[in-house]
XYZ file of C-alpha atoms in Angstrom:
691
model
C -16.593 25.519 29.552
C -15.962 21.851 28.561
C -13.525 21.443 31.673
C -16.408 22.888 33.839
C -18.852 20.422 32.685
C -16.346 17.340 32.917
C -15.745 18.363 36.584
C -19.386 19.323 37.543
C -20.449 16.098 35.914
C -17.762 14.089 38.048
C -18.829 15.661 41.353
C -22.534 14.486 40.672
C -21.226 10.967 40.394
C -19.129 10.882 43.019
C -22.109 10.316 45.792
C -23.212 7.306 43.255
C -19.848 5.810 43.207
C -19.112 6.265 47.010
C -22.356 4.542 47.713
C -21.872 1.598 45.210
C -18.151 1.129 46.928
C -19.877 1.308 50.143
C -22.277 -1.228 49.364
C -19.807 -3.594 47.301
C -17.351 -3.482 50.722
C -20.301 -4.319 52.999
C -21.533 -7.342 51.038
C -17.717 -8.158 50.942
C -17.519 -7.733 54.321
C -20.455 -9.602 55.197
C -18.801 -12.577 53.119
C -15.653 -12.353 54.954
C -17.487 -12.288 58.187
C -18.629 -15.144 57.372
C -15.558 -17.174 56.253
C -13.755 -15.721 59.367
C -16.536 -17.518 61.318
C -15.784 -20.999 59.581
C -12.267 -21.054 60.044
C -12.509 -20.289 63.708
C -14.547 -23.488 63.937
C -12.678 -25.900 61.181
C -10.730 -27.081 64.460
C -13.718 -28.572 66.127
C -14.242 -30.872 63.252
C -13.671 -34.366 63.571
C -12.528 -35.562 60.136
C -8.533 -34.366 59.603
C -9.134 -34.462 55.863
C -12.441 -32.259 56.171
C -10.591 -30.021 58.612
C -7.614 -29.788 55.267
C -9.967 -29.216 52.686
C -12.148 -26.698 54.298
C -9.305 -24.636 55.242
C -7.927 -24.943 51.446
C -11.422 -23.585 50.580
C -11.413 -20.966 52.904
C -7.866 -19.972 51.728
C -8.749 -20.046 48.374
C -11.837 -17.837 48.943
C -9.577 -15.000 50.529
C -7.594 -15.316 47.355
C -10.751 -15.231 45.453
C -9.968 -18.718 43.682
C -13.295 -19.223 41.133
C -13.522 -22.830 42.594
C -13.933 -21.798 46.162
C -16.150 -18.535 45.397
C -18.382 -21.084 43.396
C -18.543 -23.202 46.660
C -19.381 -20.282 48.806
C -21.765 -18.497 46.510
C -23.836 -21.920 45.999
C -24.695 -21.878 49.701
C -27.132 -19.783 51.558
C -25.803 -17.531 54.252
C -28.993 -16.551 55.853
C -32.645 -17.422 54.783
C -34.670 -15.106 53.494
C -39.111 -15.379 53.650
C -38.809 -17.838 56.359
C -42.167 -15.822 57.687
C -43.851 -16.065 54.548
C -43.153 -19.529 54.438
C -40.315 -20.009 52.630
C -38.962 -23.240 54.487
C -36.946 -24.692 51.571
C -33.923 -22.400 51.168
C -31.703 -24.500 48.490
C -29.066 -22.151 47.538
C -27.602 -23.433 43.885
C -27.652 -26.969 43.508
C -26.289 -27.084 40.218
C -23.608 -24.770 40.660
C -22.112 -26.474 43.859
C -21.977 -29.840 41.885
C -20.406 -28.477 38.730
C -17.397 -27.221 40.477
C -15.835 -30.819 40.179
C -16.154 -30.441 36.534
C -15.775 -26.863 35.653
C -12.638 -26.398 37.532
C -10.617 -29.223 36.515
C -8.144 -27.557 34.511
C -7.258 -25.410 38.029
C -5.808 -28.323 39.650
C -8.530 -28.558 41.855
C -8.580 -32.352 43.731
C -11.535 -31.039 46.532
C -14.577 -32.792 45.412
C -17.595 -30.810 46.300
C -20.987 -32.229 48.151
C -23.965 -30.470 48.395
C -26.240 -31.004 51.685
C -30.099 -29.677 52.304
C -29.390 -29.596 56.099
C -32.737 -29.240 58.512
C -31.930 -26.040 60.972
C -34.448 -25.524 63.370
C -34.720 -21.380 63.276
C -36.072 -20.571 67.065
C -37.685 -17.509 66.781
C -38.788 -17.797 63.194
C -42.806 -18.259 62.934
C -44.393 -19.238 59.645
C -47.193 -16.117 60.130
C -49.794 -17.893 57.418
C -49.866 -21.248 56.541
C -52.534 -24.546 55.618
C -52.433 -26.462 58.319
C -55.029 -28.566 60.695
C -53.185 -26.958 63.728
C -53.725 -23.352 63.942
C -51.162 -23.150 66.740
C -48.449 -20.839 66.138
C -44.871 -22.138 67.405
C -41.797 -20.063 68.081
C -39.412 -22.141 65.552
C -39.843 -22.995 62.189
C -37.583 -26.193 60.242
C -35.874 -24.307 57.518
C -34.189 -26.751 54.940
C -31.016 -25.154 54.393
C -28.810 -25.686 51.206
C -25.171 -25.762 51.590
C -22.036 -26.526 49.423
C -18.780 -28.042 51.282
C -15.527 -30.415 50.486
C -17.067 -34.031 50.067
C -14.552 -35.199 52.825
C -16.780 -33.682 55.403
C -19.144 -35.816 57.216
C -22.514 -35.370 58.338
C -21.193 -34.971 61.799
C -18.618 -32.505 60.599
C -21.319 -30.563 58.546
C -23.738 -30.848 61.645
C -20.926 -29.089 63.944
C -20.135 -26.562 61.436
C -23.835 -25.661 61.164
C -24.615 -25.159 64.517
C -21.856 -22.659 64.619
C -22.525 -20.412 61.729
C -26.195 -20.660 62.000
C -26.016 -20.141 66.323
C -28.917 -22.616 66.195
C -29.142 -25.676 68.978
C -30.497 -28.280 66.487
C -29.647 -29.520 63.164
C -30.120 -32.545 61.500
C -28.036 -33.795 58.551
C -29.493 -37.011 56.670
C -27.263 -38.668 54.187
C -30.071 -39.253 51.902
C -30.345 -35.242 51.608
C -26.297 -34.916 50.545
C -25.213 -35.347 46.930
C -21.636 -35.751 45.142
C -21.099 -35.794 41.295
C -20.512 -39.434 40.201
C -20.905 -42.155 38.014
C -22.934 -44.847 39.981
C -22.461 -48.800 38.840
C -25.160 -50.552 37.464
C -26.684 -53.324 39.002
C -27.624 -57.092 37.701
C -31.563 -55.554 38.105
C -30.909 -52.360 35.912
C -28.935 -54.383 33.194
C -32.051 -56.988 33.288
C -34.724 -54.171 32.651
C -32.313 -52.073 30.452
C -32.035 -55.061 28.067
C -35.781 -55.886 28.893
C -36.782 -52.086 27.316
C -34.375 -52.450 24.560
C -35.645 -55.726 23.377
C -39.312 -54.255 23.151
C -37.936 -51.478 21.668
C -36.341 -53.404 19.033
C -39.065 -55.456 18.610
C -40.995 -52.112 18.028
C -39.252 -51.185 15.694
C -38.885 -53.828 13.202
C -42.533 -54.441 13.952
C -43.205 -50.735 12.477
C -40.616 -51.360 9.692
C -42.340 -54.154 8.504
C -45.751 -52.456 8.529
C -44.115 -49.730 6.401
C -43.008 -52.624 3.994
C -46.514 -54.336 4.278
C -48.358 -50.935 3.147
C -45.798 -50.294 0.223
C -45.580 -53.742 -1.139
C -48.970 -54.841 0.142
C -47.847 -58.078 0.799
C -49.069 -60.368 3.809
C -48.040 -63.948 4.821
C -51.064 -66.089 6.323
C -50.419 -68.855 8.825
C -53.398 -71.640 9.576
C -56.052 -71.244 12.012
C -57.168 -67.651 10.643
C -53.975 -66.230 12.681
C -51.561 -64.553 10.017
C -47.760 -64.111 10.272
C -48.660 -60.399 9.140
C -51.156 -59.987 12.308
C -48.315 -61.398 14.735
C -45.551 -59.100 13.012
C -47.656 -56.019 13.145
C -48.787 -56.839 16.836
C -46.053 -54.374 18.104
C -46.335 -51.731 14.874
C -46.452 -48.174 16.481
C -48.413 -47.802 13.282
C -51.256 -50.418 14.083
C -51.341 -49.356 17.704
C -51.795 -46.212 16.713
C -54.791 -46.295 14.373
C -56.365 -48.670 17.271
C -56.293 -45.745 19.829
C -57.801 -43.068 17.260
C -60.233 -45.591 16.080
C -63.690 -44.567 16.269
C -65.578 -46.500 18.988
C -68.385 -48.620 18.234
C -71.445 -47.433 20.045
C -73.057 -51.122 20.942
C -74.905 -51.435 23.734
C -74.770 -47.350 24.089
C -71.619 -47.785 26.185
C -69.992 -45.116 23.711
C -70.631 -42.366 26.251
C -68.414 -44.299 28.750
C -65.385 -42.939 26.963
C -66.073 -39.349 27.828
C -66.772 -40.118 31.545
C -63.472 -41.868 31.774
C -61.423 -39.229 30.074
C -63.257 -36.274 32.115
C -62.779 -38.158 35.163
C -59.119 -39.000 34.431
C -58.203 -35.279 33.642
C -59.524 -34.328 37.080
C -57.897 -37.141 39.230
C -54.693 -36.140 37.589
C -55.254 -32.457 37.987
C -55.962 -33.290 41.772
C -52.535 -35.483 42.016
C -50.758 -32.247 40.429
C -52.197 -29.825 43.111
C -51.121 -32.661 45.939
C -47.424 -32.471 44.795
C -47.327 -28.993 44.368
C -48.892 -27.976 47.659
C -47.005 -30.367 49.369
C -43.478 -29.149 48.001
C -41.848 -26.165 48.328
C -43.489 -23.296 48.012
C -42.991 -19.180 48.529
C -46.329 -18.450 49.566
C -47.964 -21.073 52.047
C -51.056 -18.524 52.716
C -52.382 -19.196 49.444
C -53.880 -22.756 49.850
C -55.050 -21.569 52.843
C -57.427 -19.135 51.007
C -58.095 -21.132 47.983
C -58.938 -24.398 49.826
C -62.274 -22.804 51.320
C -63.581 -21.827 48.365
C -66.533 -23.982 46.942
C -65.110 -23.681 43.282
C -62.295 -25.765 44.296
C -63.491 -28.352 45.905
C -63.969 -30.970 43.021
C -59.733 -30.750 42.934
C -59.800 -31.456 46.859
C -62.322 -34.128 46.812
C -60.752 -36.034 43.513
C -60.923 -39.499 45.216
C -64.715 -39.404 44.627
C -63.863 -39.165 40.843
C -61.415 -42.494 41.520
C -64.651 -43.999 43.257
C -66.450 -43.266 39.362
C -63.626 -45.388 37.959
C -64.880 -48.212 40.535
C -68.485 -47.681 39.663
C -67.491 -48.003 35.653
C -65.670 -50.931 36.342
C -68.579 -52.756 37.990
C -70.821 -51.351 35.702
C -69.373 -52.882 32.717
C -68.642 -56.064 33.885
C -72.424 -56.396 35.301
C -73.578 -55.348 31.878
C -71.409 -57.690 29.706
C -71.715 -60.786 32.036
C -75.356 -60.233 32.334
C -75.847 -60.323 28.417
C -73.508 -63.550 28.004
C -75.373 -65.048 31.147
C -78.396 -65.164 28.944
C -77.049 -66.658 25.942
C -75.108 -69.136 27.958
C -77.813 -70.020 30.444
C -75.747 -68.797 33.138
C -72.722 -71.164 32.396
C -69.549 -68.898 32.466
C -66.007 -69.427 33.257
C -64.813 -66.798 35.455
C -61.695 -68.143 36.109
C -60.684 -67.396 32.364
C -61.698 -64.115 32.757
C -59.461 -63.412 35.679
C -56.705 -64.890 33.866
C -56.978 -62.557 30.868
C -57.658 -59.764 33.116
C -54.275 -60.306 35.031
C -52.265 -60.896 31.670
C -54.057 -57.436 30.413
C -53.037 -55.376 33.016
C -49.964 -56.884 34.389
C -47.236 -56.236 31.799
C -47.515 -52.469 31.490
C -47.925 -52.212 35.217
C -44.521 -54.337 35.774
C -42.558 -52.236 33.426
C -43.395 -49.302 35.439
C -42.667 -50.767 38.846
C -39.459 -52.017 37.350
C -38.801 -48.070 36.237
C -39.080 -46.995 39.785
C -36.818 -50.035 40.738
C -33.993 -49.498 38.450
C -33.682 -46.590 36.291
C -36.033 -44.050 37.527
C -33.070 -42.747 39.906
C -30.721 -42.159 37.210
C -32.827 -39.898 34.838
C -32.842 -36.691 37.295
C -31.123 -34.631 39.934
C -31.875 -32.161 42.048
C -31.434 -30.886 45.772
C -34.762 -33.525 46.886
C -33.597 -35.750 43.945
C -31.884 -38.564 45.795
C -33.922 -38.591 49.133
C -37.077 -38.640 47.537
C -36.480 -41.144 44.492
C -34.195 -43.426 46.695
C -37.142 -43.848 49.174
C -39.654 -44.829 46.517
C -36.810 -47.147 44.803
C -36.340 -48.687 47.987
C -40.358 -49.310 48.179
C -40.638 -50.995 44.883
C -37.506 -53.120 45.266
C -39.211 -54.983 48.743
C -42.720 -54.884 47.849
C -43.143 -55.241 44.002
C -44.593 -58.675 44.253
C -47.231 -57.512 46.618
C -48.051 -55.236 43.448
C -48.408 -57.888 40.934
C -50.266 -59.994 43.353
C -52.683 -56.988 44.011
C -52.464 -57.343 47.481
C -50.664 -54.097 48.641
C -53.491 -51.994 49.693
C -53.771 -54.671 52.505
C -50.627 -56.275 53.255
C -47.132 -54.229 53.193
C -48.907 -50.934 52.274
C -46.437 -49.065 54.686
C -44.189 -49.387 51.794
C -46.248 -48.921 48.896
C -44.697 -48.865 45.626
C -46.233 -46.359 43.462
C -48.871 -44.089 45.609
C -51.490 -44.857 43.053
C -51.207 -48.624 42.626
C -53.541 -49.015 45.619
C -56.416 -48.694 43.073
C -55.465 -51.612 41.127
C -55.635 -53.923 44.144
C -59.028 -52.889 45.176
C -60.265 -52.569 41.442
C -58.998 -56.473 41.086
C -60.248 -57.818 44.524
C -63.761 -56.277 43.967
C -63.571 -57.728 40.181
C -63.056 -61.132 41.516
C -65.880 -60.960 43.962
C -68.421 -59.094 41.479
C -69.783 -62.525 40.334
C -71.173 -63.168 43.774
C -73.639 -60.165 43.198
C -74.077 -60.436 39.550
C -75.123 -64.166 39.236
C -77.871 -63.640 41.757
C -79.176 -60.848 40.014
C -79.472 -62.720 36.882
C -81.008 -65.860 38.484
C -83.633 -64.213 40.766
C -84.072 -59.983 40.500
C -86.153 -60.601 43.715
C -83.502 -62.647 45.738
C -80.601 -60.599 44.136
C -82.185 -57.409 45.073
C -82.208 -58.416 48.428
C -78.771 -59.673 48.367
C -77.025 -56.252 46.733
C -79.558 -54.042 49.409
C -77.772 -55.662 52.134
C -74.390 -55.643 50.484
C -75.018 -51.740 49.838
C -75.940 -50.960 53.479
C -72.832 -53.181 54.972
C -70.423 -51.158 52.377
C -71.843 -47.820 54.058
C -71.656 -49.065 57.911
C -68.210 -50.477 57.295
C -66.594 -46.719 56.577
C -68.914 -45.674 59.363
C -67.636 -47.666 61.758
C -63.999 -47.481 60.999
C -64.206 -43.572 61.277
C -66.114 -43.799 64.245
C -64.037 -46.036 66.092
C -60.807 -45.014 64.770
C -61.514 -41.265 65.345
C -60.629 -40.647 61.391
C -61.070 -37.489 59.350
C -64.275 -37.251 57.389
C -62.200 -37.979 54.342
C -58.651 -37.329 53.104
C -58.265 -34.249 54.019
C -55.022 -32.473 51.728
C -52.823 -30.281 54.436
C -49.213 -29.317 52.997
C -47.194 -30.506 56.065
C -48.841 -34.244 55.513
C -48.448 -34.903 51.900
C -44.774 -34.108 51.654
C -44.738 -38.302 51.075
C -48.264 -39.383 50.414
C -47.008 -43.141 51.172
C -46.104 -41.858 54.432
C -49.203 -40.824 55.419
C -50.928 -42.369 58.072
C -54.765 -41.992 56.917
C -53.772 -42.864 53.237
C -51.717 -46.062 53.515
C -54.123 -47.315 56.433
C -57.495 -46.521 55.314
C -57.917 -44.717 51.941
C -57.020 -47.681 49.635
C -58.832 -50.406 51.705
C -61.222 -52.331 49.636
C -63.919 -52.480 52.616
C -63.654 -48.629 52.265
C -64.217 -48.367 48.887
C -67.048 -51.062 47.721
C -69.810 -48.719 47.703
C -68.890 -47.503 44.189
C -68.335 -50.575 42.523
C -71.501 -52.273 43.861
C -73.596 -49.271 42.653
C -71.647 -49.809 39.118
C -73.105 -53.247 39.232
C -76.614 -52.264 39.651
C -76.509 -49.543 37.500
C -75.267 -52.148 34.886
C -78.252 -54.554 35.916
C -80.805 -51.748 35.612
C -79.035 -51.167 32.006
C -79.415 -54.673 30.952
C -83.042 -54.748 32.635
C -84.310 -51.896 30.885
C -82.818 -53.332 27.419
C -83.970 -56.639 28.092
C -87.650 -55.402 28.713
C -87.614 -52.606 26.550
C -88.850 -50.373 29.306
C -89.377 -46.963 28.359
C -88.251 -44.076 30.664
C -90.811 -40.528 30.543
C -88.952 -37.310 30.199
C -90.557 -36.569 33.347
C -89.142 -39.131 35.474
C -85.844 -38.785 33.848
C -85.788 -34.905 34.549
C -86.905 -35.406 38.023
C -84.067 -38.224 38.598
C -81.466 -35.620 37.231
C -82.796 -32.777 39.759
C -82.448 -35.118 42.514
C -79.319 -36.802 41.793
C -77.734 -33.994 40.910
C -78.326 -31.996 43.818
C -77.177 -35.308 45.933
C -73.778 -35.142 43.650
C -72.976 -31.398 44.268
C -73.716 -31.606 47.566
C -71.417 -34.896 48.088
C -68.359 -33.084 45.974
C -68.558 -29.906 47.538
C -69.252 -30.100 50.898
C -65.824 -31.250 51.674
C -65.133 -27.477 51.333
C -66.306 -26.950 54.999
C -63.643 -29.239 56.667
C -60.924 -27.298 55.250
C -61.832 -24.120 57.595
C -58.956 -24.278 60.376
C -61.286 -23.207 62.817
C -64.122 -25.454 62.128
C -64.829 -28.475 64.895
C -66.503 -31.490 63.689
C -67.344 -34.328 66.051
C -66.432 -37.805 65.376
C -69.858 -38.874 64.753
C -70.429 -35.961 61.910
C -67.235 -37.164 60.488
C -68.317 -40.875 60.390
C -71.561 -39.818 58.783
C -69.849 -37.751 55.814
C -67.170 -40.651 55.334
C -70.121 -43.099 54.768
C -72.323 -41.073 53.032
C -70.666 -38.773 50.652
C -69.386 -41.619 48.755
C -72.997 -43.169 48.990
C -74.454 -39.841 47.262
C -71.559 -39.811 44.945
C -72.191 -43.086 43.471
C -76.131 -42.699 43.405
C -75.428 -39.446 41.022
C -72.583 -41.173 38.949
C -74.803 -44.259 38.508
C -77.611 -42.196 37.386
C -75.290 -40.203 34.733
C -73.911 -43.471 33.779
C -77.360 -45.217 33.613
C -78.990 -42.352 31.684
C -76.268 -42.020 29.531
C -76.563 -45.307 28.278
C -80.175 -45.743 27.724
C -80.822 -42.354 26.321
C -80.942 -42.044 22.285
C -79.694 -38.557 22.133
C -79.080 -35.218 24.190
C -76.324 -32.639 24.815
C -74.433 -34.514 27.864
C -74.589 -37.926 25.592
C -73.311 -36.194 22.642
C -70.656 -34.605 24.355
C -69.346 -38.022 26.286
C -69.632 -39.871 22.928
C -67.304 -37.275 21.276
C -64.963 -39.052 19.132
C -62.091 -36.617 20.441
C -62.534 -38.267 23.777
C -61.924 -41.948 22.671
C -58.032 -41.682 22.336
C -57.915 -40.285 25.970
C -60.380 -42.653 27.184
C -58.163 -45.355 25.776
C -55.062 -44.337 27.304
C -56.595 -43.784 31.079
C -55.054 -46.799 32.482
C -51.723 -46.074 30.917
C -52.309 -42.350 32.291
C -53.053 -43.535 35.679
C -49.713 -46.023 35.593
C -47.565 -43.060 34.468
C -48.948 -40.139 36.335
C -47.060 -40.854 39.725
C -43.735 -41.272 37.750
C -44.670 -37.378 36.492
C -45.712 -36.106 39.853
C -42.782 -37.503 41.349
C -40.128 -36.307 38.503
C -42.020 -32.797 38.811
C -41.310 -32.662 42.607
C -37.860 -34.169 43.023
C -36.132 -31.687 40.338
C -37.676 -28.496 41.670
C -34.294 -25.998 42.257
C -36.297 -22.942 43.687
C -39.939 -22.849 45.636
C -42.853 -22.241 43.514
C -44.907 -19.141 43.841
C -48.674 -20.282 43.743
C -51.180 -18.231 42.270
C -54.115 -19.374 40.421
C -52.656 -18.854 36.568
C -49.586 -20.431 37.888
C -51.258 -23.653 39.086
C -53.424 -24.036 36.024
C -50.712 -23.656 33.838
C -48.666 -26.049 36.098
C -51.593 -28.699 36.118
C -51.981 -28.620 32.381
C -48.431 -29.322 31.807
C -48.874 -32.434 34.255
C -51.848 -33.848 32.410
C -49.824 -32.983 28.855
C -46.868 -35.134 30.030
C -49.112 -37.747 31.733
C -50.715 -38.545 28.786
C -47.740 -38.391 26.517
C -45.939 -40.886 28.903
C -49.083 -43.029 28.650
C -48.802 -43.020 24.650
C -45.312 -44.667 25.419
C -46.324 -47.128 27.606
C -49.299 -47.992 25.560
C -47.372 -48.300 22.507
C -44.677 -50.435 23.989
C -46.759 -52.808 26.055
C -50.311 -52.338 26.464
C -51.616 -52.252 23.018
C -49.219 -54.921 21.754
C -50.211 -57.210 24.830
C -54.068 -56.807 23.825
C -53.360 -57.480 20.465
C -51.411 -61.023 21.294
C -54.478 -61.483 23.701
C -56.605 -61.258 21.054
C -54.734 -63.622 18.975
C -54.810 -66.283 21.518
C -58.341 -66.212 22.518
C -59.046 -66.637 18.776
C -56.866 -69.515 18.680
C -58.482 -71.044 21.901
C -61.776 -70.822 19.994
C -61.185 -72.230 16.832
C -62.882 -75.348 17.457
C -66.272 -73.734 17.993
C -68.273 -72.383 15.155
C -67.254 -68.765 14.217
C -70.465 -67.306 14.769
C -70.099 -68.648 18.497
C -66.497 -67.956 18.551
C -66.921 -64.140 17.791
C -69.283 -63.458 20.289
C -67.009 -65.363 23.020
C -64.175 -63.460 21.663
C -65.913 -60.077 21.964
C -67.316 -61.053 25.166
C -63.472 -62.565 26.965
C -61.734 -59.634 25.685
C -64.442 -56.740 26.672
C -65.277 -58.541 30.110
C -61.360 -58.978 31.110
C -60.926 -55.505 30.465
C -64.068 -53.697 31.925
C -62.775 -53.679 35.246
C -59.729 -51.702 34.582
C -59.241 -48.321 33.834
C -57.853 -49.345 30.511
C -59.528 -49.090 27.164
C -63.438 -50.496 26.665
C -63.982 -51.494 23.460
C -67.699 -50.494 23.568
C-alpha cells in the first residue's frame, strides 16, 4: 500500500516537475540566445581590448562563472511596461559595479562599467502620459541599463546595442557611464573640506566651553560690553538651539509672520518635491495627468505663488521697520549699512551650499542617474558661483544656474535695494507716495503682460514631466520665471501693506468688524481664484489664446498679492482671532526661523533623492504624500545643520559687531539702533525675523 501511494504521488508531481524544467530550460535558452547574439557581433567592435574582454565574459557566462552571470544579470535584456510609461529600464546598477569587489578572489581582471543608453524603440508608444503635446508618436526613447567591460568605448557599446536591440538609433552619453573608481581630490575639494572641518572644530569647542560654563557658572568679560563668553559661545550648538526655540516677541504684532512663513515654506518644499518626482523615473505616467486636472491639487502646481508670498513678506517687514525708524530719525537712515549687514547675514550659509555643490556633493552618493545629473550641477556651480554671491544670477549667466532655487535670493536682494525708492516717498508725503506706488504697481502688472504677449509664453510655469527633468535647462524657468521685473508685484504690495499697518498703528485707526469681514470675503474670493484657476491650463485639450495667457500671467499674481497682503495686514493689526492664534503658535517659531536655510538646502535634498533612485516610482496619492513628507523632514533637518554651523553663529557675531559700532552712542539709542539694523537687514530674506 505504501509503495502504491509513493508511486501515485510521483505520477502527480511529474507534470509540475516537467513544466518547471521546461520553464528553466526556456529561460536558460533565452539567455544563451542573447549571449550567442553578443558573440556574433563581437567582431564588429572597434577596440581590441573590448573584443577580448567581452569574449572572455561570454565564455565565462557559458561556464556559469559567477562574475559573468552577474554582469549579464545586471543588464536589461528586454524592456517591460514601455507603453505604460516606464521609460527608465535601469537593470541593476549596484550589482554591476560590485562585480569588481565581490570577485577579486576569482582572479577576474575585467572591470565592469554601467551605462544608461538612450535607445529609440520604434513601434513602442506611451499610451497615457502627461504632456502638453497630445500627439502620439510611433516611437519611444528608453533609457536602457547595460553592464559591460570598462574597456568598451561608447562607440563599441553603441554598435553592440544596435545589434542586440535591432534599433537604428542608440545614443551613449559618457556621463551616463560609470565605473567603480576612487577619484582624486582637487585643491578646491581640500580647501572646502578644510573650511567645513574648521567650522566643525570651532562648533565642537564652543559647545564644550558652553557645557563647562553651565556646570561652573564662570564667564570672562571684555570691555565695551562684549564678553569673551559671548564670543566663545557664539558657535555653541546649545546657545544657537536655544535661539531657535525661543519664544518670539509679539512686538508690532509681527508674531503671526512666523506662521505665514512656516506654512508657505512647507507648501513650497512640497511643490519642489512633486516637480522632481513627476519629472523623474515613474511607472505610471498617466497618474499625473489625472491628478493635475483636479482643483484640490492646484496649491502644489501653483506653488510659485507661495514664493511671491515670501517676496511680499520681505517688502512688508522692511517697510514696517524702516518707516518706524524714519519717524524716530526724521528720515535720516543710512541704507548702505543695511545693505552691508544684509549681505553679511545671507552670504556665508549661501556660500557654504554653493561650495558643497561645487566640490563634495558628487562624492556622497551614487546611482544610475547620479554622475550625469550631479556632475552637471557641479559644473554649473563651478562656473557661475560668483554670479550667485553677487546676487545677479537671475539675469546674468542664468543659462548655467547654480542651485535652481537661487534665483529667489537674487530677485529678493534686487528688490531690497530698490525698496527705499518707494518707502521714502510714502513717509515724506502720503499723497505723492501713493501716486508713485500706484504707478509702480501698474507698471509691475503691465510688464508681465507685455512679455508674455509678445513672446507668446505660457500663462505661468506649467509643470509637464517631460519639460522639468532639469529645471535649470527649462526655457521658461531660466528666461522668464525668476526675473525681477516679472516678480515685483508681490514685493510692492508688501511695501504697501507695511505702510498701511504703520499708518493705522500711528493714527490709531480702528477698522470695524463689518469692514473686516467684507474685505475677508472679497480678498478670499480673489485669492482662491488666483491660486486654483491654474488647473484649467493642465487640461491637454484646452486651447488658450496668447491674450488669455498674458492676462492670466499678469493678473493672477496681482490677485494673490492682494489676498496675501490683506492676510498679513489683518493678522498684524488684529488683537486676537483664531487665524492669528494659529499663525502665532510657538510650535511654528522654530520652523519659521529655519526657512532661509530650508530654502537653501531643499535643492540639495531634491537632487540627492532624484539622482540616487534605482527603480521607477509608482505614483499614487499615498505614495506621493509619504515621499513629500519625507522630503520636508529631510529638508528641515539639513536646514538645522546649516543653521547651527553657519547662519546662527554669523547672526550672533553680527549683533556683537553692531553693539561695538554703536557703543559711542547713548545706551538707549544704541539698543534701538541695534534692533532696527538687525531686523531691517534680515527682513527682506527668508531667514528668521526677530519680531
